[in-house]
Amino acid sequence: MQGCVCFAELLCQALLGKKQLYSAGIKLWLIAAVLQHIQGLSISTESSLHSQQQAGKLRDPNFLADIQNQTVSEGRTVRFACRVDNLGTHKVAWIHYENSAILTVSNHVITRNDRITVSHDKHLKTWYLHITDVRETDTGKYMCQINTASAMTIAGFLTVVVPPDIVDQESSGDLIAQEGNDVKLRCRGRGSPKPTVTWKREDGRNITVDKSTSVTEYEGEVLRLSKVSRMDMGAYLCIASNGHPPTVSKRIKVSVDFPPMLWIPHQLIAAGRGSTVVLECFTEAHPTSLNYWTRGDGNMIYDSDKYTIENRVGNPDYKIHMLLTVKYLTYDDFGTYRCVAKNPRGETDGTIKVYDSGPPMTTNVPLTTEVEMFENINKSEENKLKLEDNSLNLPAVAMDAGTTLTWPTYMHLLLPAIYVLRHHIF
């Protein structure tokens, strides 16, 4: 009669403490099963007691092997085995310890969980508990219990491995912050075992947590950035891993808004008339600024035969290189030019002055044919001529009563004649 105590306790827990686990029909069946078991145990015990006493003594059931712990991935099927010898008229039950739930008694499934079944191999004296499509909630201790006077129990542990996942509803999305404000990014990971969440920047740059902390990776579900600047702008990756593939990640884009800023490398440019000049301005702004050029009088400049406007996107893309090409400069093109940048956060501009550097430089053309001739004479002939010149001591020649020729003037007249007659002289 004491053999029913264990089942009675479990039934009390099931019927009183875990009412939601069982329907009214199952509860009635449990009560009837226990009463029938008690009655059958009493009759069988009385009828067989005499023969067993004659054999020497009553043999108690015993377990032939331990129950093996198991680790499986979510969605798989698992089977626990409980080998029992000398069971006699006793019953075997499977119990989920954490849920205080009776799963099976003998060949009957008690729980309403249709993923659980039981089977019995008489030859191997083994009772099997089968769980299909295992879930994380199935994790825990599973006990095989025999309803002896003092309940006999052995147990195995089931670990359900769940690959990591990121809960979007509990994680941050893309966000926009103003420069100088604090930012908090959250990435909620789940899985079994609980995953580790690591943060990285998509561009590979360091994460600036605050002014004194800059790291390549940051571990934790929450990443706080202090007083963000435009340098913190970009995509952040939160990566969840628990040692069971696949690893998952979520991309969160952080945008930092700030008013336009502008730099001008050359504010004063000299150029000649008829030439082409290129004016430059460098801007930074987020959101992307509206960029344009005006003359000093405020008139906006447009693309035309006279002007070419170009905006080159830099890296990162909040940097813009503004270029204005002014072609075929005339008098009216000299003066002040303004580059302007506007966005919802503010506006800025800068000026460049283009002034006239004078007429373009020209190459001097020789005025006399003597120079051209002497440049074509080879060095040997020139050297010979110099030797002969050094041997002459010619005085100034009078042209008339009032005019004399100096030696340079005389040579200026004489040398062309010598060049023409050189073949006859030498």
Short mmCIF file of C-alpha atoms in Angstrom, two decimals:
data_model
loop_
_atom_site.label_atom_id
_atom_site.label_comp_id
_atom_site.label_asym_id
_atom_site.label_seq_id
_atom_site.Cartn_x
_atom_site.Cartn_y
_atom_site.Cartn_z
CA MET A 1 0.00 0.00 0.00
CA GLN A 2 2.92 2.33 0.59
CA GLY A 3 3.88 1.99 -3.07
CA CYS A 4 1.11 4.37 -4.07
CA VAL A 5 2.31 7.21 -1.84
CA CYS A 6 4.60 8.72 -4.47
CA PHE A 7 1.93 8.77 -7.17
CA ALA A 8 -0.57 10.17 -4.70
CA GLU A 9 1.75 13.06 -3.86
CA LEU A 10 2.32 13.80 -7.54
CA LEU A 11 -1.37 13.64 -8.24
CA CYS A 12 -2.07 16.04 -5.40
CA GLN A 13 0.47 18.45 -6.85
CA ALA A 14 -1.00 18.03 -10.32
CA LEU A 15 -4.62 18.38 -9.22
CA LEU A 16 -4.14 21.14 -6.66
CA GLY A 17 -0.94 23.00 -7.52
CA LYS A 18 -0.84 22.63 -11.32
CA LYS A 19 -4.50 22.66 -12.27
CA GLN A 20 -3.85 24.27 -15.61
CA LEU A 21 -1.84 21.27 -16.84
CA TYR A 22 -4.68 18.77 -16.86
CA SER A 23 -8.26 18.66 -18.09
CA ALA A 24 -11.15 17.44 -15.95
CA GLY A 25 -11.22 14.12 -17.82
CA ILE A 26 -7.51 13.54 -17.20
CA LYS A 27 -7.93 14.34 -13.52
CA LEU A 28 -10.72 11.76 -13.18
CA TRP A 29 -8.63 9.24 -15.06
CA LEU A 30 -5.69 9.85 -12.72
CA ILE A 31 -7.84 9.30 -9.66
CA ALA A 32 -9.34 6.13 -11.11
CA ALA A 33 -5.90 4.89 -12.15
CA VAL A 34 -4.50 5.39 -8.68
CA LEU A 35 -7.46 3.70 -7.02
CA GLN A 36 -7.26 0.81 -9.46
CA HIS A 37 -3.53 0.64 -8.89
CA ILE A 38 -4.00 0.56 -5.13
CA GLN A 39 -6.64 -2.14 -5.38
CA GLY A 40 -4.61 -4.21 -7.87
CA LEU A 41 -1.47 -3.79 -5.81
CA SER A 42 -3.28 -4.96 -2.69
CA ILE A 43 -4.78 -8.06 -4.38
CA SER A 44 -1.60 -8.99 -6.23
CA THR A 45 0.46 -8.46 -3.12
CA GLU A 46 -1.73 -10.79 -1.03
CA SER A 47 -1.89 -13.49 -3.71
CA SER A 48 1.83 -13.47 -4.42
CA LEU A 49 3.17 -12.78 -0.97
CA HIS A 50 3.11 -16.41 0.02
CA SER A 51 5.01 -17.65 -3.05
CA GLN A 52 7.57 -14.85 -2.77
CA GLN A 53 8.13 -15.57 0.91
CA GLN A 54 8.71 -19.20 0.00
CA ALA A 55 11.39 -18.11 -2.48
CA GLY A 56 13.29 -16.40 0.32
CA LYS A 57 12.53 -12.71 0.33
CA LEU A 58 10.71 -10.06 -1.76
CA ARG A 59 12.95 -8.59 -4.50
CA ASP A 60 12.69 -4.80 -4.98
CA PRO A 61 12.92 -3.10 -8.39
CA ASN A 62 16.25 -1.63 -9.34
CA PHE A 63 17.63 0.61 -12.08
CA LEU A 64 20.03 -1.05 -14.50
CA ALA A 65 21.66 2.13 -15.85
CA ASP A 66 21.81 5.87 -15.34
CA ILE A 67 19.87 8.23 -17.55
CA GLN A 68 22.20 10.08 -19.90
CA ASN A 69 22.14 13.87 -20.01
CA GLN A 70 21.39 15.22 -23.47
CA THR A 71 22.03 18.44 -25.36
CA VAL A 72 20.08 19.03 -28.57
CA SER A 73 19.27 21.92 -30.84
CA GLU A 74 15.83 23.46 -30.83
CA GLY A 75 13.46 21.61 -33.15
CA ARG A 76 15.17 18.24 -32.84
CA THR A 77 13.85 15.01 -31.23
CA VAL A 78 15.16 13.59 -27.98
CA ARG A 79 14.68 10.24 -26.22
CA PHE A 80 15.39 9.38 -22.58
CA ALA A 81 15.80 5.70 -21.57
CA CYS A 82 15.05 4.26 -18.13
CA ARG A 83 16.06 0.58 -17.62
CA VAL A 84 14.33 -1.15 -14.72
CA ASP A 85 14.68 -4.73 -13.43
CA ASN A 86 12.29 -6.59 -11.13
CA LEU A 87 9.55 -4.03 -11.72
CA GLY A 88 6.86 -6.51 -10.72
CA THR A 89 3.56 -4.81 -10.20
CA HIS A 90 5.08 -1.38 -9.72
CA LYS A 91 4.64 1.44 -12.18
CA VAL A 92 7.14 3.68 -13.97
CA ALA A 93 6.40 7.39 -14.34
CA TRP A 94 8.22 10.18 -16.16
CA ILE A 95 8.20 13.58 -14.47
CA HIS A 96 9.46 17.02 -15.57
CA TYR A 97 10.96 18.29 -12.34
CA GLU A 98 11.03 22.06 -13.06
CA ASN A 99 7.37 22.08 -14.07
CA SER A 100 6.29 19.58 -11.38
CA ALA A 101 4.44 17.83 -14.20
CA ILE A 102 3.63 14.12 -14.49
CA LEU A 103 4.29 13.32 -18.13
CA THR A 104 3.54 9.59 -18.30
CA VAL A 105 2.48 6.70 -16.02
CA SER A 106 3.24 3.22 -17.32
CA ASN A 107 2.14 3.23 -20.99
CA HIS A 108 -0.20 6.20 -20.59
CA VAL A 109 0.62 9.83 -21.48
CA ILE A 110 -0.78 12.09 -18.78
CA THR A 111 0.29 15.52 -20.03
CA ARG A 112 -1.66 17.25 -22.75
CA ASN A 113 1.55 18.04 -24.59
CA ASP A 114 1.17 16.19 -27.90
CA ARG A 115 4.92 16.32 -28.50
CA ILE A 116 5.48 13.76 -25.72
CA THR A 117 5.04 10.00 -26.09
CA VAL A 118 6.14 6.91 -24.12
CA SER A 119 7.16 3.42 -25.21
CA HIS A 120 8.26 0.19 -23.52
CA ASP A 121 10.74 -2.44 -24.66
CA LYS A 122 10.03 -5.54 -22.57
CA HIS A 123 13.07 -7.40 -23.82
CA LEU A 124 15.42 -4.58 -22.78
CA LYS A 125 13.32 -3.76 -19.70
CA THR A 126 13.46 -0.13 -20.82
CA TRP A 127 10.91 2.68 -20.65
CA TYR A 128 11.44 5.46 -23.21
CA LEU A 129 10.30 9.06 -23.01
CA HIS A 130 10.13 10.74 -26.45
CA ILE A 131 10.00 14.51 -26.98
CA THR A 132 9.67 15.80 -30.53
CA ASP A 133 10.29 19.33 -31.82
CA VAL A 134 12.04 20.27 -28.59
CA ARG A 135 11.81 23.86 -27.42
CA GLU A 136 13.75 26.00 -25.02
CA THR A 137 10.99 25.56 -22.42
CA ASP A 138 11.64 21.80 -22.44
CA THR A 139 15.03 22.37 -20.80
CA GLY A 140 15.33 20.79 -17.36
CA LYS A 141 15.53 17.61 -15.28
CA TYR A 142 13.52 14.56 -16.34
CA MET A 143 12.97 11.93 -13.62
CA CYS A 144 12.15 8.27 -14.02
CA GLN A 145 10.32 7.25 -10.84
CA ILE A 146 9.11 3.88 -9.53
CA ASN A 147 6.24 3.87 -7.02
CA THR A 148 7.93 1.77 -4.36
CA ALA A 149 7.35 2.35 -0.65
CA SER A 150 10.12 4.89 -0.73
CA ALA A 151 10.01 6.27 -4.24
CA MET A 152 12.98 5.28 -6.38
CA THR A 153 14.14 7.98 -8.75
CA ILE A 154 16.90 8.62 -11.24
CA ALA A 155 17.11 11.65 -13.53
CA GLY A 156 18.72 12.99 -16.67
CA PHE A 157 19.11 16.62 -17.73
CA LEU A 158 17.98 18.02 -21.06
CA THR A 159 19.71 21.12 -22.45
CA VAL A 160 18.04 22.67 -25.45
CA VAL A 161 20.45 24.76 -27.51
CA VAL A 162 18.89 27.74 -29.28
CA PRO A 163 21.05 29.64 -31.80
CA PRO A 164 21.34 33.37 -31.08
CA ASP A 165 18.76 35.81 -32.30
CA ILE A 166 18.22 39.56 -31.99
CA VAL A 167 14.84 40.83 -30.84
CA ASP A 168 14.10 43.74 -33.16
CA GLN A 169 11.19 45.01 -31.09
CA GLU A 170 13.50 45.45 -28.09
CA SER A 171 16.49 46.80 -30.05
CA SER A 172 17.37 50.23 -31.42
CA GLY A 173 16.72 51.25 -34.99
CA ASP A 174 18.43 53.88 -37.11
CA LEU A 175 18.58 57.17 -35.25
CA ILE A 176 19.53 60.84 -35.68
CA ALA A 177 21.21 62.88 -32.95
CA GLN A 178 22.43 66.46 -32.78
CA GLU A 179 26.16 66.96 -32.41
CA GLY A 180 27.10 67.20 -28.74
CA ASN A 181 24.22 65.05 -27.44
CA ASP A 182 24.49 61.60 -25.81
CA VAL A 183 23.34 58.48 -27.67
CA LYS A 184 22.21 55.10 -26.31
CA LEU A 185 22.06 52.04 -28.58
CA ARG A 186 20.35 48.84 -27.41
CA CYS A 187 20.60 45.35 -28.93
CA ARG A 188 18.53 42.64 -27.21
CA GLY A 189 19.85 39.13 -27.79
CA ARG A 190 18.14 35.84 -27.02
CA GLY A 191 19.07 32.18 -27.29
CA SER A 192 20.25 29.29 -25.16
CA PRO A 193 22.75 29.71 -23.70
CA LYS A 194 22.21 33.46 -23.48
CA PRO A 195 24.23 35.09 -26.24
CA THR A 196 27.01 37.63 -25.84
CA VAL A 197 26.43 40.92 -27.69
CA THR A 198 29.43 42.69 -29.20
CA TRP A 199 29.46 46.09 -30.94
CA LYS A 200 31.67 47.10 -33.88
CA ARG A 201 31.75 49.89 -36.42
CA GLU A 202 31.03 48.80 -39.97
CA ASP A 203 33.89 50.92 -41.35
CA GLY A 204 36.38 49.30 -38.95
CA ARG A 205 37.13 52.52 -37.06
CA ASN A 206 37.27 52.67 -33.26
CA ILE A 207 34.16 53.25 -31.18
CA THR A 208 34.53 56.45 -29.16
CA VAL A 209 32.59 55.75 -25.97
CA ASP A 210 33.69 59.03 -24.41
CA LYS A 211 36.63 61.43 -24.61
CA SER A 212 38.92 59.05 -22.73
CA THR A 213 37.72 55.69 -24.09
CA SER A 214 38.14 54.47 -27.66
CA VAL A 215 37.85 50.75 -28.42
CA THR A 216 37.69 48.49 -31.47
CA GLU A 217 34.90 46.40 -29.87
CA TYR A 218 32.43 46.94 -27.06
CA GLU A 219 30.65 44.13 -25.20
CA GLY A 220 27.17 44.51 -23.75
CA GLU A 221 23.58 44.85 -24.88
CA VAL A 222 23.65 48.64 -24.36
CA LEU A 223 26.21 50.96 -25.97
CA ARG A 224 26.33 54.54 -24.69
CA LEU A 225 28.14 57.24 -26.69
CA SER A 226 28.91 60.46 -24.86
CA LYS A 227 28.67 63.82 -26.64
CA VAL A 228 28.67 62.47 -30.18
CA SER A 229 30.40 64.33 -32.98
CA ARG A 230 30.34 63.99 -36.76
CA MET A 231 33.25 61.55 -36.41
CA ASP A 232 30.87 59.13 -34.64
CA MET A 233 28.50 59.09 -37.60
CA GLY A 234 28.14 55.78 -39.43
CA ALA A 235 26.81 52.23 -39.17
CA TYR A 236 27.23 50.21 -35.98
CA LEU A 237 26.93 46.41 -35.92
CA CYS A 238 25.66 44.52 -32.88
CA ILE A 239 26.70 40.86 -33.12
CA ALA A 240 25.05 38.13 -31.01
CA SER A 241 26.82 34.79 -30.51
CA ASN A 242 26.56 31.92 -28.03
CA GLY A 243 28.91 29.34 -29.50
CA HIS A 244 26.18 27.72 -31.58
CA PRO A 245 25.96 28.89 -35.19
CA PRO A 246 24.83 30.87 -36.91
CA THR A 247 26.00 34.15 -35.40
CA VAL A 248 23.56 36.98 -36.14
CA SER A 249 23.99 40.74 -36.38
CA LYS A 250 21.94 43.89 -36.69
CA ARG A 251 23.01 47.10 -38.47
CA ILE A 252 22.12 50.38 -36.79
CA LYS A 253 22.90 53.64 -38.59
CA VAL A 254 23.73 56.66 -36.44
CA SER A 255 23.39 60.07 -38.11
CA VAL A 256 24.73 63.21 -36.43
CA ASP A 257 23.23 66.54 -37.51
CA PHE A 258 25.29 69.75 -37.46
CA PRO A 259 25.20 73.12 -39.26
CA PRO A 260 27.38 73.71 -42.35
CA MET A 261 31.05 74.58 -41.96
CA LEU A 262 33.19 75.97 -44.77
CA TRP A 263 36.91 76.24 -45.65
CA ILE A 264 38.44 78.22 -48.53
CA PRO A 265 42.03 77.31 -49.52
CA HIS A 266 42.60 80.44 -51.69
CA GLN A 267 40.65 83.60 -50.95
CA LEU A 268 42.64 85.88 -53.26
CA ILE A 269 43.34 84.75 -56.82
CA ALA A 270 45.26 86.65 -59.54
CA ALA A 271 44.42 85.88 -63.16
CA GLY A 272 44.93 87.45 -66.54
CA ARG A 273 42.31 88.42 -69.06
CA GLY A 274 41.36 85.65 -71.39
CA SER A 275 42.49 82.95 -68.95
CA THR A 276 40.43 80.36 -67.02
CA VAL A 277 40.29 80.24 -63.23
CA VAL A 278 38.95 77.59 -60.79
CA LEU A 279 37.51 78.64 -57.40
CA GLU A 280 37.29 76.11 -54.53
CA CYS A 281 35.29 75.78 -51.29
CA PHE A 282 35.16 72.79 -48.92
CA THR A 283 32.01 72.25 -46.86
CA GLU A 284 30.85 69.83 -44.15
CA ALA A 285 27.18 69.54 -43.19
CA HIS A 286 24.51 67.05 -42.15
CA PRO A 287 21.87 66.78 -43.41
CA THR A 288 23.52 67.39 -46.77
CA SER A 289 23.62 71.11 -47.45
CA LEU A 290 22.31 73.06 -50.43
CA ASN A 291 25.44 74.48 -52.06
CA TYR A 292 25.58 77.30 -54.63
CA TRP A 293 27.68 80.24 -55.89
CA THR A 294 26.87 83.95 -56.25
CA ARG A 295 28.66 87.07 -57.41
CA GLY A 296 29.44 89.81 -54.95
CA ASP A 297 26.21 91.59 -55.86
CA GLY A 298 24.17 88.53 -54.82
CA ASN A 299 23.28 87.27 -58.29
CA MET A 300 23.29 83.48 -58.37
CA ILE A 301 25.63 81.71 -60.77
CA TYR A 302 24.36 78.88 -62.99
CA ASP A 303 26.02 76.42 -65.33
CA SER A 304 26.64 78.06 -68.70
CA ASP A 305 29.26 78.57 -71.38
CA LYS A 306 30.87 80.99 -68.96
CA TYR A 307 30.63 78.98 -65.73
CA THR A 308 30.99 75.30 -64.83
CA ILE A 309 29.76 74.21 -61.37
CA GLU A 310 30.77 70.89 -59.78
CA ASN A 311 30.16 69.37 -56.33
CA ARG A 312 32.37 66.39 -55.46
CA VAL A 313 31.22 64.16 -52.61
CA GLY A 314 34.02 63.24 -50.22
CA ASN A 315 34.57 60.49 -47.67
CA PRO A 316 32.66 60.51 -45.40
CA ASP A 317 29.81 61.73 -47.55
CA TYR A 318 29.00 64.78 -45.43
CA LYS A 319 32.09 66.43 -46.99
CA ILE A 320 31.58 68.33 -50.26
CA HIS A 321 34.22 69.89 -52.52
CA MET A 322 32.65 72.86 -54.35
CA LEU A 323 34.27 73.93 -57.63
CA LEU A 324 33.46 76.93 -59.84
CA THR A 325 35.29 77.29 -63.16
CA VAL A 326 35.21 80.76 -64.78
CA LYS A 327 36.30 80.71 -68.42
CA TYR A 328 37.68 83.42 -70.73
CA LEU A 329 38.06 86.10 -68.09
CA THR A 330 37.04 89.60 -69.08
CA TYR A 331 37.03 92.86 -67.16
CA ASP A 332 33.52 92.14 -65.82
CA ASP A 333 34.59 88.76 -64.39
CA PHE A 334 37.00 90.28 -61.87
CA GLY A 335 35.62 90.89 -58.40
CA THR A 336 34.07 88.93 -55.51
CA TYR A 337 32.53 85.45 -55.61
CA ARG A 338 30.60 83.79 -52.75
CA CYS A 339 30.17 80.07 -52.01
CA VAL A 340 27.11 79.35 -49.85
CA ALA A 341 26.04 76.23 -47.90
CA LYS A 342 22.62 75.84 -46.22
CA ASN A 343 20.87 73.03 -44.32
CA PRO A 344 18.08 72.87 -41.70
CA ARG A 345 20.66 73.38 -38.93
CA GLY A 346 22.15 76.61 -40.27
CA GLU A 347 23.89 78.53 -43.05
CA THR A 348 27.41 79.72 -43.84
CA ASP A 349 29.28 81.36 -46.71
CA GLY A 350 32.74 82.48 -47.78
CA THR A 351 34.20 84.93 -50.31
CA ILE A 352 36.88 84.66 -52.95
CA LYS A 353 38.26 87.68 -54.78
CA VAL A 354 39.60 87.41 -58.32
CA TYR A 355 41.73 90.36 -59.48
CA ASP A 356 43.41 91.31 -62.76
CA SER A 357 47.10 90.38 -62.84
CA GLY A 358 47.67 92.44 -66.02
CA PRO A 359 48.01 91.48 -69.68
CA PRO A 360 49.31 88.01 -70.42
CA MET A 361 53.10 87.67 -70.96
CA THR A 362 54.33 87.46 -74.61
CA THR A 363 57.53 86.11 -76.17
CA ASN A 364 59.95 88.75 -77.64
CA VAL A 365 60.47 88.33 -81.41
CA PRO A 366 63.99 89.19 -82.87
CA LEU A 367 64.03 92.56 -84.62
CA THR A 368 67.12 92.09 -86.76
CA THR A 369 68.21 89.34 -89.16
CA GLU A 370 71.76 89.37 -87.88
CA VAL A 371 70.93 87.59 -84.71
CA GLU A 372 69.07 84.87 -86.56
CA MET A 373 71.98 84.41 -88.93
CA PHE A 374 74.60 84.17 -86.22
CA GLU A 375 72.55 81.63 -84.31
CA ASN A 376 72.72 79.36 -87.34
CA ILE A 377 76.49 79.51 -87.70
CA ASN A 378 78.28 76.57 -86.18
CA LYS A 379 80.78 77.06 -83.40
CA SER A 380 83.87 76.31 -85.48
CA GLU A 381 83.15 79.05 -87.97
CA GLU A 382 82.35 81.44 -85.13
CA ASN A 383 85.65 80.65 -83.43
CA LYS A 384 87.58 81.30 -86.65
CA LEU A 385 85.88 84.62 -87.03
CA LYS A 386 86.78 85.61 -83.49
CA LEU A 387 90.48 84.78 -84.10
CA GLU A 388 90.60 86.98 -87.19
CA ASP A 389 88.81 89.81 -85.41
CA ASN A 390 91.37 89.77 -82.64
CA SER A 391 94.17 90.20 -85.24
CA LEU A 392 92.64 93.37 -86.68
CA ASN A 393 93.25 96.82 -85.23
CA LEU A 394 90.94 98.92 -87.26
CA PRO A 395 90.46 102.61 -86.40
CA ALA A 396 87.22 104.48 -86.76
CA VAL A 397 86.44 105.27 -90.41
CA ALA A 398 85.27 108.76 -91.32
CA MET A 399 82.06 108.77 -93.29
CA ASP A 400 82.15 112.44 -93.92
CA ALA A 401 83.61 115.53 -92.43
CA GLY A 402 81.27 115.57 -89.50
CA THR A 403 80.53 111.86 -88.92
CA THR A 404 82.67 108.98 -87.61
CA LEU A 405 81.85 105.28 -87.12
CA THR A 406 82.71 103.70 -83.85
CA TRP A 407 84.13 100.20 -83.78
CA PRO A 408 80.81 98.48 -82.78
CA THR A 409 78.98 100.35 -85.52
CA TYR A 410 81.65 99.46 -87.99
CA MET A 411 81.43 95.77 -87.06
CA HIS A 412 77.65 95.94 -87.35
CA LEU A 413 78.00 96.91 -90.98
CA LEU A 414 81.02 94.79 -91.76
CA LEU A 415 80.02 91.39 -90.41
CA PRO A 416 77.12 90.72 -92.84
CA ALA A 417 79.47 91.39 -95.71
CA ILE A 418 82.07 89.04 -94.25
CA TYR A 419 79.43 86.31 -93.86
CA VAL A 420 78.44 86.62 -97.53
CA LEU A 421 82.05 86.65 -98.75
CA ARG A 422 83.49 84.12 -96.27
CA HIS A 423 84.03 81.45 -98.95
CA HIS A 424 86.03 83.88 -101.01
CA ILE A 425 88.09 85.24 -98.12
CA PHE A 426 89.04 81.94 -96.48
#
